[in-house]
Short mmCIF file of C-alpha atoms in Angstrom, two decimals:
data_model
loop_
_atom_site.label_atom_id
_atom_site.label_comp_id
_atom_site.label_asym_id
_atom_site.label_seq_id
_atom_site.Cartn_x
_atom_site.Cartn_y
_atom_site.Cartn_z
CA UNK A 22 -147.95 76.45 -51.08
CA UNK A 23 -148.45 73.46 -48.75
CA UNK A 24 -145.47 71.13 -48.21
CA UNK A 25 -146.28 67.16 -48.87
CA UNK A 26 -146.20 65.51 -46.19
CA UNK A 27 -143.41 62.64 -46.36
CA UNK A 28 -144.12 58.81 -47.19
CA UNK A 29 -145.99 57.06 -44.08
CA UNK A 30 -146.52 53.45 -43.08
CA UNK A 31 -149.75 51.71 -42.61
CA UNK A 32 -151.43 51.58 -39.21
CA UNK A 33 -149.70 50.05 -36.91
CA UNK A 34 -146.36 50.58 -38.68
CA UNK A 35 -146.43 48.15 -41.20
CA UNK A 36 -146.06 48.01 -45.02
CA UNK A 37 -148.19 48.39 -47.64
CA UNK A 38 -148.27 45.77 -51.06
CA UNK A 39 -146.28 48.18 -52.98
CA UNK A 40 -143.80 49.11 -50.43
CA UNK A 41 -143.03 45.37 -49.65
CA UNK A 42 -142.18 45.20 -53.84
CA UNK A 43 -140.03 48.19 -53.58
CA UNK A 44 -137.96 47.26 -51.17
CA UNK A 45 -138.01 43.10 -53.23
CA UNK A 46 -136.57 45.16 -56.14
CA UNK A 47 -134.14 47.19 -54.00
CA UNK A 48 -132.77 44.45 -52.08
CA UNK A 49 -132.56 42.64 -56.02
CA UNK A 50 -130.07 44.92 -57.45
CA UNK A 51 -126.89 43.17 -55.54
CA UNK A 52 -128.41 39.81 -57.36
CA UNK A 53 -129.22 40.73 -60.61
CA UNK A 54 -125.66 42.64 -60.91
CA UNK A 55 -124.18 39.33 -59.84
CA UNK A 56 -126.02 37.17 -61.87
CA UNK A 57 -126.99 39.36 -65.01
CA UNK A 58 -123.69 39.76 -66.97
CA UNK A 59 -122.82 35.87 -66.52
CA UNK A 60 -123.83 34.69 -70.04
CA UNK A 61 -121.57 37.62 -71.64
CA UNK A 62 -118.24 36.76 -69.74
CA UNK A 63 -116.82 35.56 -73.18
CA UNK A 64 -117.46 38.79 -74.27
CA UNK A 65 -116.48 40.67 -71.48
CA UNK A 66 -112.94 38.99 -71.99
CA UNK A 67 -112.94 39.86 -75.59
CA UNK A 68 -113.45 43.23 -75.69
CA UNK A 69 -111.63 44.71 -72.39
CA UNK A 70 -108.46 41.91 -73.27
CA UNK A 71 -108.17 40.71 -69.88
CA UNK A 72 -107.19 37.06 -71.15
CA UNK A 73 -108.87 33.63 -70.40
CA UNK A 74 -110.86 33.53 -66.88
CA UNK A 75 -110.10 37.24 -66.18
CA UNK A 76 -114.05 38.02 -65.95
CA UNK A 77 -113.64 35.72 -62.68
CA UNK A 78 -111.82 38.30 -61.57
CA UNK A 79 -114.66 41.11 -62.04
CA UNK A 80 -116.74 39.23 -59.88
CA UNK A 81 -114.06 38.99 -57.50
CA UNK A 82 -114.04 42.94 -57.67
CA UNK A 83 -118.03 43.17 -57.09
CA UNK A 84 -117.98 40.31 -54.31
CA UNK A 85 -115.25 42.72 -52.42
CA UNK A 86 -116.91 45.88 -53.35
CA UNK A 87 -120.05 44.12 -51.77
CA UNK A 88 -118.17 42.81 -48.09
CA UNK A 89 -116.33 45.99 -47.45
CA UNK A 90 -119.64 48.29 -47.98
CA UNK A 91 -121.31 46.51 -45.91
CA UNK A 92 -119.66 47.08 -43.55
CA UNK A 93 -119.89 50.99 -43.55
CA UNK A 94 -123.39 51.20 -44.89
CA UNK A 95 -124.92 49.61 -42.05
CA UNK A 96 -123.25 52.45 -39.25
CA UNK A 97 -124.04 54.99 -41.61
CA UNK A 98 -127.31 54.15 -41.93
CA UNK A 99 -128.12 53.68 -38.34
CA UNK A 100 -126.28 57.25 -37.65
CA UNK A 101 -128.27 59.26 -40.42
CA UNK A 102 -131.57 57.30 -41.23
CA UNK A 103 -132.33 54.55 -43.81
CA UNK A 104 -133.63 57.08 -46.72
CA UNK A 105 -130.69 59.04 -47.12
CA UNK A 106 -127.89 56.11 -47.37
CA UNK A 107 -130.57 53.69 -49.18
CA UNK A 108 -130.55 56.87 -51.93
CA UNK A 109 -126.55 58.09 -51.94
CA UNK A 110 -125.79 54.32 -52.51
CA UNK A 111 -128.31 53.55 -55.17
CA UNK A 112 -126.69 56.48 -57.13
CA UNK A 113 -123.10 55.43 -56.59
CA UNK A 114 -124.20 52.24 -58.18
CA UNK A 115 -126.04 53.76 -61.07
CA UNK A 116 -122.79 55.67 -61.79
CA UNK A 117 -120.32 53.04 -61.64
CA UNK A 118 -122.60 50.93 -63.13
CA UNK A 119 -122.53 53.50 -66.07
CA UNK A 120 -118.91 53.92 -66.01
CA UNK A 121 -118.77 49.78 -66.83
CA UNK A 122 -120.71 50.27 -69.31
CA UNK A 123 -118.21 52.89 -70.95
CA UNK A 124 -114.19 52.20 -70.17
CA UNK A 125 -112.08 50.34 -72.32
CA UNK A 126 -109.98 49.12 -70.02
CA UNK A 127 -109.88 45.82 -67.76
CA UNK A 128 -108.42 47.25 -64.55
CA UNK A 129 -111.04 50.47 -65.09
CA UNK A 130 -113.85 47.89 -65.21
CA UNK A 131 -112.56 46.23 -62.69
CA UNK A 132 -112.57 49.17 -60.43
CA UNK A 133 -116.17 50.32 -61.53
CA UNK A 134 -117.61 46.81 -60.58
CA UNK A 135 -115.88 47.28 -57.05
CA UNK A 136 -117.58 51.00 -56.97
CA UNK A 137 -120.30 50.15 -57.94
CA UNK A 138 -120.49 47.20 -55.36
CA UNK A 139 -120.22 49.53 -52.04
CA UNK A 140 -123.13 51.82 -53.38
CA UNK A 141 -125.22 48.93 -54.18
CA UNK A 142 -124.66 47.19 -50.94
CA UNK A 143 -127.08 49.86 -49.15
CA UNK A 144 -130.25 47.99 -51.41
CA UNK A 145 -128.09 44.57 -49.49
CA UNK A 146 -128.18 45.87 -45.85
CA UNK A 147 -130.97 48.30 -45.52
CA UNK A 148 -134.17 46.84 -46.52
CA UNK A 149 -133.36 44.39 -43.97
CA UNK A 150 -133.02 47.02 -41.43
CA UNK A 151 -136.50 48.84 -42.22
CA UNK A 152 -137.83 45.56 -41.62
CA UNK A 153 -136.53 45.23 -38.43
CA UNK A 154 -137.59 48.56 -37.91
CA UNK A 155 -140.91 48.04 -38.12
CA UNK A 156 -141.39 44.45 -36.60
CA UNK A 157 -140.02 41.43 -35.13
CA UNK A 158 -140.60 38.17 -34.24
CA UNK A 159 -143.70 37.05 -36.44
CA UNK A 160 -144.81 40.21 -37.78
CA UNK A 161 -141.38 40.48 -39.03
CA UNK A 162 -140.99 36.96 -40.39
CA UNK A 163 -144.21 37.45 -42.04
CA UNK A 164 -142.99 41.00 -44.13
CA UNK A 165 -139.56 39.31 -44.69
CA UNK A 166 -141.46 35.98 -46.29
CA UNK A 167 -143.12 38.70 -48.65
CA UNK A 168 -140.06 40.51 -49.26
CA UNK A 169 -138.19 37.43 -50.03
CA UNK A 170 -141.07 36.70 -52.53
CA UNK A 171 -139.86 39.49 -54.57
CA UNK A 172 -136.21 39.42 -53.83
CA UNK A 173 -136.11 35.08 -54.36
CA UNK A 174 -137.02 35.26 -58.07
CA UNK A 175 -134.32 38.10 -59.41
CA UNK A 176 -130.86 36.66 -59.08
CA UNK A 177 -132.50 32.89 -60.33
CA UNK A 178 -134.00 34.99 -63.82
CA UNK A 179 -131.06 37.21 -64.24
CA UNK A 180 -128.85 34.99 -65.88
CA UNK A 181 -131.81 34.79 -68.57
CA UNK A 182 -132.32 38.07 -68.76
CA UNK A 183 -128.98 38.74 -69.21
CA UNK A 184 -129.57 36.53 -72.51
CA UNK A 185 -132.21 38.39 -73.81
CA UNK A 186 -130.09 41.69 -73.58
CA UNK A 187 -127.52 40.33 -75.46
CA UNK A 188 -130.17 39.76 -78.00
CA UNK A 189 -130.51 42.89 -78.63
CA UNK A 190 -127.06 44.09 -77.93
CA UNK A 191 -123.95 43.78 -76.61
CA UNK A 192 -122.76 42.75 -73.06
CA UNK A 193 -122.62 46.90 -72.55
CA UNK A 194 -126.41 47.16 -72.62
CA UNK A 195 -126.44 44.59 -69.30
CA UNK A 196 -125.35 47.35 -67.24
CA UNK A 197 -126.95 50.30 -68.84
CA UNK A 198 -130.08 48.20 -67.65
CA UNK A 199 -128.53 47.81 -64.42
CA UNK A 200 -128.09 51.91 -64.04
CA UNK A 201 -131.45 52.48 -65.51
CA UNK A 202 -132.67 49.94 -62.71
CA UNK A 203 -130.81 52.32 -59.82
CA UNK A 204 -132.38 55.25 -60.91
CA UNK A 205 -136.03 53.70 -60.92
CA UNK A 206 -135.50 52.74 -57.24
CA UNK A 207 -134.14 55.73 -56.20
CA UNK A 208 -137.69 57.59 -57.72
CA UNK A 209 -139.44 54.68 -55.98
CA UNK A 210 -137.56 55.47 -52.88
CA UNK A 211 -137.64 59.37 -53.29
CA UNK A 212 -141.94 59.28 -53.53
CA UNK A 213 -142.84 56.50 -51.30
CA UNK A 214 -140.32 55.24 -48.87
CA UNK A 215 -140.88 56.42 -45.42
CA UNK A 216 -137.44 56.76 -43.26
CA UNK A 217 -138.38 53.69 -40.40
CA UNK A 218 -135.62 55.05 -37.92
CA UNK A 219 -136.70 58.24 -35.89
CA UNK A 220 -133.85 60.83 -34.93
CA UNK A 221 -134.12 60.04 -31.11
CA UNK A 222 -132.92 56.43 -32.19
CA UNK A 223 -129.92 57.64 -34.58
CA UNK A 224 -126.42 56.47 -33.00
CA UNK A 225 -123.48 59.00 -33.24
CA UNK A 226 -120.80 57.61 -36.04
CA UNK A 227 -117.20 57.06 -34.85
CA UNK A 228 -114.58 54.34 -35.84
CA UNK A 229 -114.43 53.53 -31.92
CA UNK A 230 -118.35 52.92 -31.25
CA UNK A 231 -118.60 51.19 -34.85
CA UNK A 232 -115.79 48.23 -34.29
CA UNK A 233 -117.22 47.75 -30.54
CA UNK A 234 -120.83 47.79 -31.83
CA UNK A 235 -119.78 44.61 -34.35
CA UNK A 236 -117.81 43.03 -31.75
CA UNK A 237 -120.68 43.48 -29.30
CA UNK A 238 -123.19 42.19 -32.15
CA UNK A 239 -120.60 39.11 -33.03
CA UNK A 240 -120.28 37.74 -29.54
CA UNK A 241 -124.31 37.71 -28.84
CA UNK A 242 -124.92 34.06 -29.00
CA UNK A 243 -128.37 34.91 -30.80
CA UNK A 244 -127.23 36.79 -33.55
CA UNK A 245 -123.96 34.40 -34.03
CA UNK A 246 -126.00 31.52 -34.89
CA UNK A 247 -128.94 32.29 -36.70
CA UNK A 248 -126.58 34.69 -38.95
CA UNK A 249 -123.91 31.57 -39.99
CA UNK A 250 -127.61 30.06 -40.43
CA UNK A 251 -128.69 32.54 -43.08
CA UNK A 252 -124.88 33.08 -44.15
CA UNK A 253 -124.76 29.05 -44.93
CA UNK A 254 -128.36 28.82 -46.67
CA UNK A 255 -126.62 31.96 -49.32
CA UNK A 256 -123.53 29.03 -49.06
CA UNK A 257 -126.34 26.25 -50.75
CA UNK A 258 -127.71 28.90 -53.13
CA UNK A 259 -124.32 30.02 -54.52
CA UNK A 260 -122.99 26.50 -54.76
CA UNK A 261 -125.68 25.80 -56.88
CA UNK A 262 -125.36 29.04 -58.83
CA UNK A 263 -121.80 28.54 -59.91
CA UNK A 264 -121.92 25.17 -60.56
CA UNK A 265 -125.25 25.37 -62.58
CA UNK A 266 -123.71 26.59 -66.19
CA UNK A 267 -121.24 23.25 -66.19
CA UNK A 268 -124.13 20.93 -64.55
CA UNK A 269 -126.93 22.22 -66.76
CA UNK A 270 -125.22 23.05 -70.37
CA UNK A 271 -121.98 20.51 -70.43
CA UNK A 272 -123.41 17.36 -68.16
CA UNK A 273 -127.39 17.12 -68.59
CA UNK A 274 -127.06 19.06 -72.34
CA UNK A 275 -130.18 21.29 -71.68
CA UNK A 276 -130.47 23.59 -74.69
CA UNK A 277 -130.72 27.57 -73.79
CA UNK A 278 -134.48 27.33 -73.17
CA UNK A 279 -134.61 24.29 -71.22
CA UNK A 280 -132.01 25.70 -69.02
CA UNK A 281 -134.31 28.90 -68.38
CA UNK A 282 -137.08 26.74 -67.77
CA UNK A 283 -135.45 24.77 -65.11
CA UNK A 284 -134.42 28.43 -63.09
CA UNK A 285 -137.72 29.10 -63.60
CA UNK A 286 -139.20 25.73 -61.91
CA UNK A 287 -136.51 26.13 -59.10
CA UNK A 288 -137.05 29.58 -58.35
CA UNK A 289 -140.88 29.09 -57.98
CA UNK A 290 -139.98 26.55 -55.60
CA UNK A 291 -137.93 28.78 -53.15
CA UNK A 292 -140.82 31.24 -53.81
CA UNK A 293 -143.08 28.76 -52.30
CA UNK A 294 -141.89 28.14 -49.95
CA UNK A 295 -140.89 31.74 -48.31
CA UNK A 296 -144.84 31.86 -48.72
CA UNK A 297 -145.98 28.77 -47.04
CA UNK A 298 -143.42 29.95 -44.08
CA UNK A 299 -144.78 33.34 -44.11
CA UNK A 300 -148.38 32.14 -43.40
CA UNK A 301 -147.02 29.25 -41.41
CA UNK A 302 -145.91 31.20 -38.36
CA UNK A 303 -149.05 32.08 -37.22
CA UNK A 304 -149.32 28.47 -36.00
CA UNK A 305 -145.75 27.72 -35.62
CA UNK A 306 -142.71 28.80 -33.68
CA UNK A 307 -140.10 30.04 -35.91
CA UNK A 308 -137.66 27.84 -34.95
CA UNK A 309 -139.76 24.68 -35.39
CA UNK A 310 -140.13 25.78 -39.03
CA UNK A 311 -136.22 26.40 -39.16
CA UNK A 312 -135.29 23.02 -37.97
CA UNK A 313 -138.03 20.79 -40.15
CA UNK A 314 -136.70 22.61 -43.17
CA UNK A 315 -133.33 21.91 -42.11
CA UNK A 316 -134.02 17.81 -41.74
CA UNK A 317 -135.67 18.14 -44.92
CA UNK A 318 -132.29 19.83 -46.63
CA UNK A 319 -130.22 17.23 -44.91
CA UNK A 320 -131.70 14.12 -45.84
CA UNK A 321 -132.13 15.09 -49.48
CA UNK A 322 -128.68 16.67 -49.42
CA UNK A 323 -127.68 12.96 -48.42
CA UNK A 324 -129.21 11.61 -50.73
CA UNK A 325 -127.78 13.99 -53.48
CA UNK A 326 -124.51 12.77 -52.76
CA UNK A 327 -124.75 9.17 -52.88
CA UNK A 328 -126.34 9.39 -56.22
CA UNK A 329 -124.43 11.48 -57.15
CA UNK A 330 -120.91 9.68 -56.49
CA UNK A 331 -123.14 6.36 -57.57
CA UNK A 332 -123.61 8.64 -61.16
CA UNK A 333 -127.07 7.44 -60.57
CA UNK A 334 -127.80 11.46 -60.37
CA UNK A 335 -126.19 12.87 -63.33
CA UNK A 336 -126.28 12.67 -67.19
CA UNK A 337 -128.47 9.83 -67.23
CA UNK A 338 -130.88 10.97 -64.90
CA UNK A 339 -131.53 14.76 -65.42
CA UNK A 340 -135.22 15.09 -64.18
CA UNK A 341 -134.05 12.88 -60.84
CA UNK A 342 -130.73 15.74 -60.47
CA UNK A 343 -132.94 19.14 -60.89
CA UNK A 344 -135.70 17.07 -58.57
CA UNK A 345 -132.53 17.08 -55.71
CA UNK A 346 -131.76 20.34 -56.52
CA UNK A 347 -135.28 21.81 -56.13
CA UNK A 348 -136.30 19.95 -52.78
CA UNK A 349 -133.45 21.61 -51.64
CA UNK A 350 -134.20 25.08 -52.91
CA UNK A 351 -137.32 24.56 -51.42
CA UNK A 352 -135.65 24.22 -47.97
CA UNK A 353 -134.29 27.36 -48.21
CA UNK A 354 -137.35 29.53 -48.38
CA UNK A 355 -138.09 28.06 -44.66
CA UNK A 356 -134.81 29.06 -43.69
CA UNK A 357 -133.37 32.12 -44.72
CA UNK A 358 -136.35 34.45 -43.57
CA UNK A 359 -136.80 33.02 -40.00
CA UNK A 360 -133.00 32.73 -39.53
CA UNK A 361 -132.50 36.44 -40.66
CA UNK A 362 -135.43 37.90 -38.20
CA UNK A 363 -134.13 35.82 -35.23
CA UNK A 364 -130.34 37.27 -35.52
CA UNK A 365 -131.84 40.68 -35.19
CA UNK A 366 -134.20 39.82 -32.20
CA UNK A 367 -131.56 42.10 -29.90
CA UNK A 368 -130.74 44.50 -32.09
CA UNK A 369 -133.21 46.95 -32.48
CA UNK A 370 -131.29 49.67 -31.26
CA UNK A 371 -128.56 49.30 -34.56
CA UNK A 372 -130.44 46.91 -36.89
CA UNK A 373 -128.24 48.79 -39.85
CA UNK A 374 -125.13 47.38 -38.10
CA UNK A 375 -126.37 44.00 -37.83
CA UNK A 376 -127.55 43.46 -41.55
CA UNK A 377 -124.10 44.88 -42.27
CA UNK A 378 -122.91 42.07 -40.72
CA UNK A 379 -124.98 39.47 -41.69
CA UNK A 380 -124.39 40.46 -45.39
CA UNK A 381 -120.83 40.74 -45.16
CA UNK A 382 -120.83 37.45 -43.82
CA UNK A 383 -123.09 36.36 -46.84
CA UNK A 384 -121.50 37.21 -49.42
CA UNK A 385 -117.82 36.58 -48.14
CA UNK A 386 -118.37 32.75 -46.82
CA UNK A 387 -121.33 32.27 -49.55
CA UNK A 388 -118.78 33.07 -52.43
CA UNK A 389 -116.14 30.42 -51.46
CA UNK A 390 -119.06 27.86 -52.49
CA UNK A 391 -117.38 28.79 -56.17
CA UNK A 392 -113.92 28.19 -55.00
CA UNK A 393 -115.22 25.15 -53.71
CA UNK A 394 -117.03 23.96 -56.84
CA UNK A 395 -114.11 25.19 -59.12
CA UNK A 396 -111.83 22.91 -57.59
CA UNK A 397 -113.94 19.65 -57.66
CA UNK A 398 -113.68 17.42 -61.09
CA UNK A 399 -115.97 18.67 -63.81
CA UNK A 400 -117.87 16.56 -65.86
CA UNK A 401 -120.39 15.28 -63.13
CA UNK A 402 -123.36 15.98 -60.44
CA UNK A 403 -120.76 15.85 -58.15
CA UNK A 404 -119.32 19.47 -57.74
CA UNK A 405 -123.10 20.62 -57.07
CA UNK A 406 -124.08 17.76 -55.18
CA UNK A 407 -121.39 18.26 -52.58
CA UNK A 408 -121.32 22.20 -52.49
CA UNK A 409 -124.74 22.27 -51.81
CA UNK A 410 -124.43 19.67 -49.34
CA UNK A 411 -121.26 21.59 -47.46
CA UNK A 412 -123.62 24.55 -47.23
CA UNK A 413 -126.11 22.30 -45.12
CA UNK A 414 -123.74 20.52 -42.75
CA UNK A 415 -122.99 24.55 -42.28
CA UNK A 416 -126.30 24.94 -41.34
CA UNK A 417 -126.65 22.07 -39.16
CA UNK A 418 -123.98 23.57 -37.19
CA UNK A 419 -124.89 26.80 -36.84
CA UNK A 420 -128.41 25.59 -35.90
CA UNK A 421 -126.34 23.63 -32.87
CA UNK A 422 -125.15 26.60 -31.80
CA UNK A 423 -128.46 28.17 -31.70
CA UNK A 424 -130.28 25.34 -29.47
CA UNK A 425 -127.51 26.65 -27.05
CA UNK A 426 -127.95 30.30 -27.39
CA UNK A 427 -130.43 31.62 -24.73
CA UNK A 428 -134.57 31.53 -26.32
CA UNK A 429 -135.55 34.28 -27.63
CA UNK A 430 -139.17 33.78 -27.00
CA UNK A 431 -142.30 33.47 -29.37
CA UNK A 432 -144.33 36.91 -28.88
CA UNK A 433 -145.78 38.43 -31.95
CA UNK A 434 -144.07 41.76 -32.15
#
């Protein structure tokens, strides 16, 4: 019998439609994880007796989980491929996803959500590699605008799709969807991935060569700044995240369905414009595109505050607030796919190591946006207003840092 022959990319090493949506989905698990059991932390606390606040502490669990497996799935995956790790991880997650689904006990679903975090940050750091893998500059900007166009919409709808679960069920189905989910993209994976990293380009794994390789990648000016670039557009995102529930449900009284209408509205617009900046760098250098967005997020950030402080943005003005909020959004579909493709520009050689990084950074300086939040006064605009607005003065800062890192030229590869 004739073997199949394995997965293969488009002339010219590009992607296909549908492998562009696989690896959306794939990079959505770590999102939708987050995101998907927040309306059921009432009864998360409940039922595993962890006392007031203690689900807080599960996502504490999953944002560790999340940093420290970064941080060995990118090595391993540049040492043994992108298939193989992409696949072991998505079926550690499916199995500790499975295993919160079942225990009893708080510090055993605790320990599950940490699990099940370093599987599922392979779907985090490897999609990013295979797209480095198969293109920069451009090219590369152009299949992470699509990918983002898959991956932008999950963690916005998850929270409402974690509503419509507990519909049906109890906060146990969430991640028996979540496992189900794994196991999908590992058949998607399986049948029509292709592994983007020949063997001749592998890198031998030792503790040594894997703490230089993320010094070396952390001191390259290029990398440095357009990675605290991406790190401090997640910073915006989450700030808005966390604070949304209080904003949305306690200080502009949306009901449940106005509430999933506004995520909707605001997650179109960060869909739009990843798109617009996907077909706007065939005209455009990349970091023209990166700095107009950023003005853009500045001034309305700006403006977001002083309203907000006046109370002019707030409870009496609701349409005016999620307006703010959504130019902003917006912003961040310019942003976050040029910045990410222009921190890999010299790192071709261990792409896996340097999404590593960039995620870990992510998700560990992205998260304190809820610490941030938390400790502001309730009851207001404010808390959002100025977490969102920290996030861009991170930005602006990171993007001064750039215009000082050596150009990394314009060609189309």
């Amino acid at each position: 019998m004739a073997r199949s022959s394995p997965p293969q990319l488009l002339p010219g090493g590009s992607f296909g439609p549908w492998l562009i949506v696989l690896l959306g989905l794939v990079s959505a698990i770590g999102p939708v994880a987050t995101d998907m059991y927040l309306p059921a932390f009432p009864e998360v606390e409940h039922d595993l007796a962890g006392g007031p606040g203690s689900a807080q502490f599960t996502l504490a669990a999953w944002f560790f989980g999340l940093a420290i497996g970064q941080f060995s799935q990118g090595p391993l995956s540049d040492r043994f491929g992108r298939r193989a790790p992409l696949i072991i991880g998505l079926a550690v997650f499916a199995l500790a996803s499975a295993g919160c689904a079942i225990v009893q006990d708080y510090h055993l679903f605790c320990l599950c959500r940490f699990v099940s975090a370093v599987g599922g940050s392979a779907s985090a750091v490897i999609p990013r590699a295979i797209v480095r893998d198969v293109a920069t500059g451009k090219k590369g900007a152009r299949i992470m605008s699509q990918l983002t166009l898959v991956f932008g919409v999950m963690p916005v709808l998850a929270p409402s799709l974690g509503s419509i679960v507990l519909k049906f069920g109890n906060w146990r189905w969430i991640f028996w969807v979540g496992t189900v989910y794994a196991l999908a993209a590992i058949v998607g994976v399986l049948l029509t991935l292709p592994d983007t990293l020949s063997a001749e380009r592998r890198i031998a794994f030792s503790p040594v060569r894997i703490a230089s390789r993320y010094i070396l990648i952390l001191k390259e000016p290029v990398f440095l700044s357009n990675a605290l670039l991406a790190t401090f557009s997640t910073f915006v995102m989450f700030a808005y995240l966390g604070s949304a529930p209080v904003l949305f449900e306690q200080v502009l009284h949306f009901s449940a369905g106005q509430f999933g209408v506004f995520f909707g509205v605001n997650a179109a617009a960060f869909i739009l414009g990843t798109q617009i900046n996907g077909r706007l760098v065939h005209r455009f250098a990349m970091p023209l595109l990166l700095e107009v967005a950023l003005l853009w997020a500045l001034v309305i950030g700006v403006l977001f505050v002083i309203l907000a402080l006046t109370g002019i943005a707030g409870e009496h003005h609701p349409i005016l607030t999620c307006g703010l909020i959504t130019c902003i959004t917006g912003a961040l579909g310019f942003i976050g796919p040029n910045a990410t493709v222009m921190s890999f520009y010299h790192h071709g050689q261990h792409a896996g190591s340097a999404s590593a990084m960039l995620g870990t950074m992510q998700f560990s300086i992205g998260s304190l946006s809820s610490v941030l939040v938390g400790l502001l006064p309730g009851g207001s605009a404010i808390p959002t207003a100025i977490g969102m607005m920290t996030g861009i003065l991170g930005m602006a800062i990171a993007d001064l840092m750039r215009r000082r890192a050596p150009a990394i030229g314009s060609e189309d590869d």
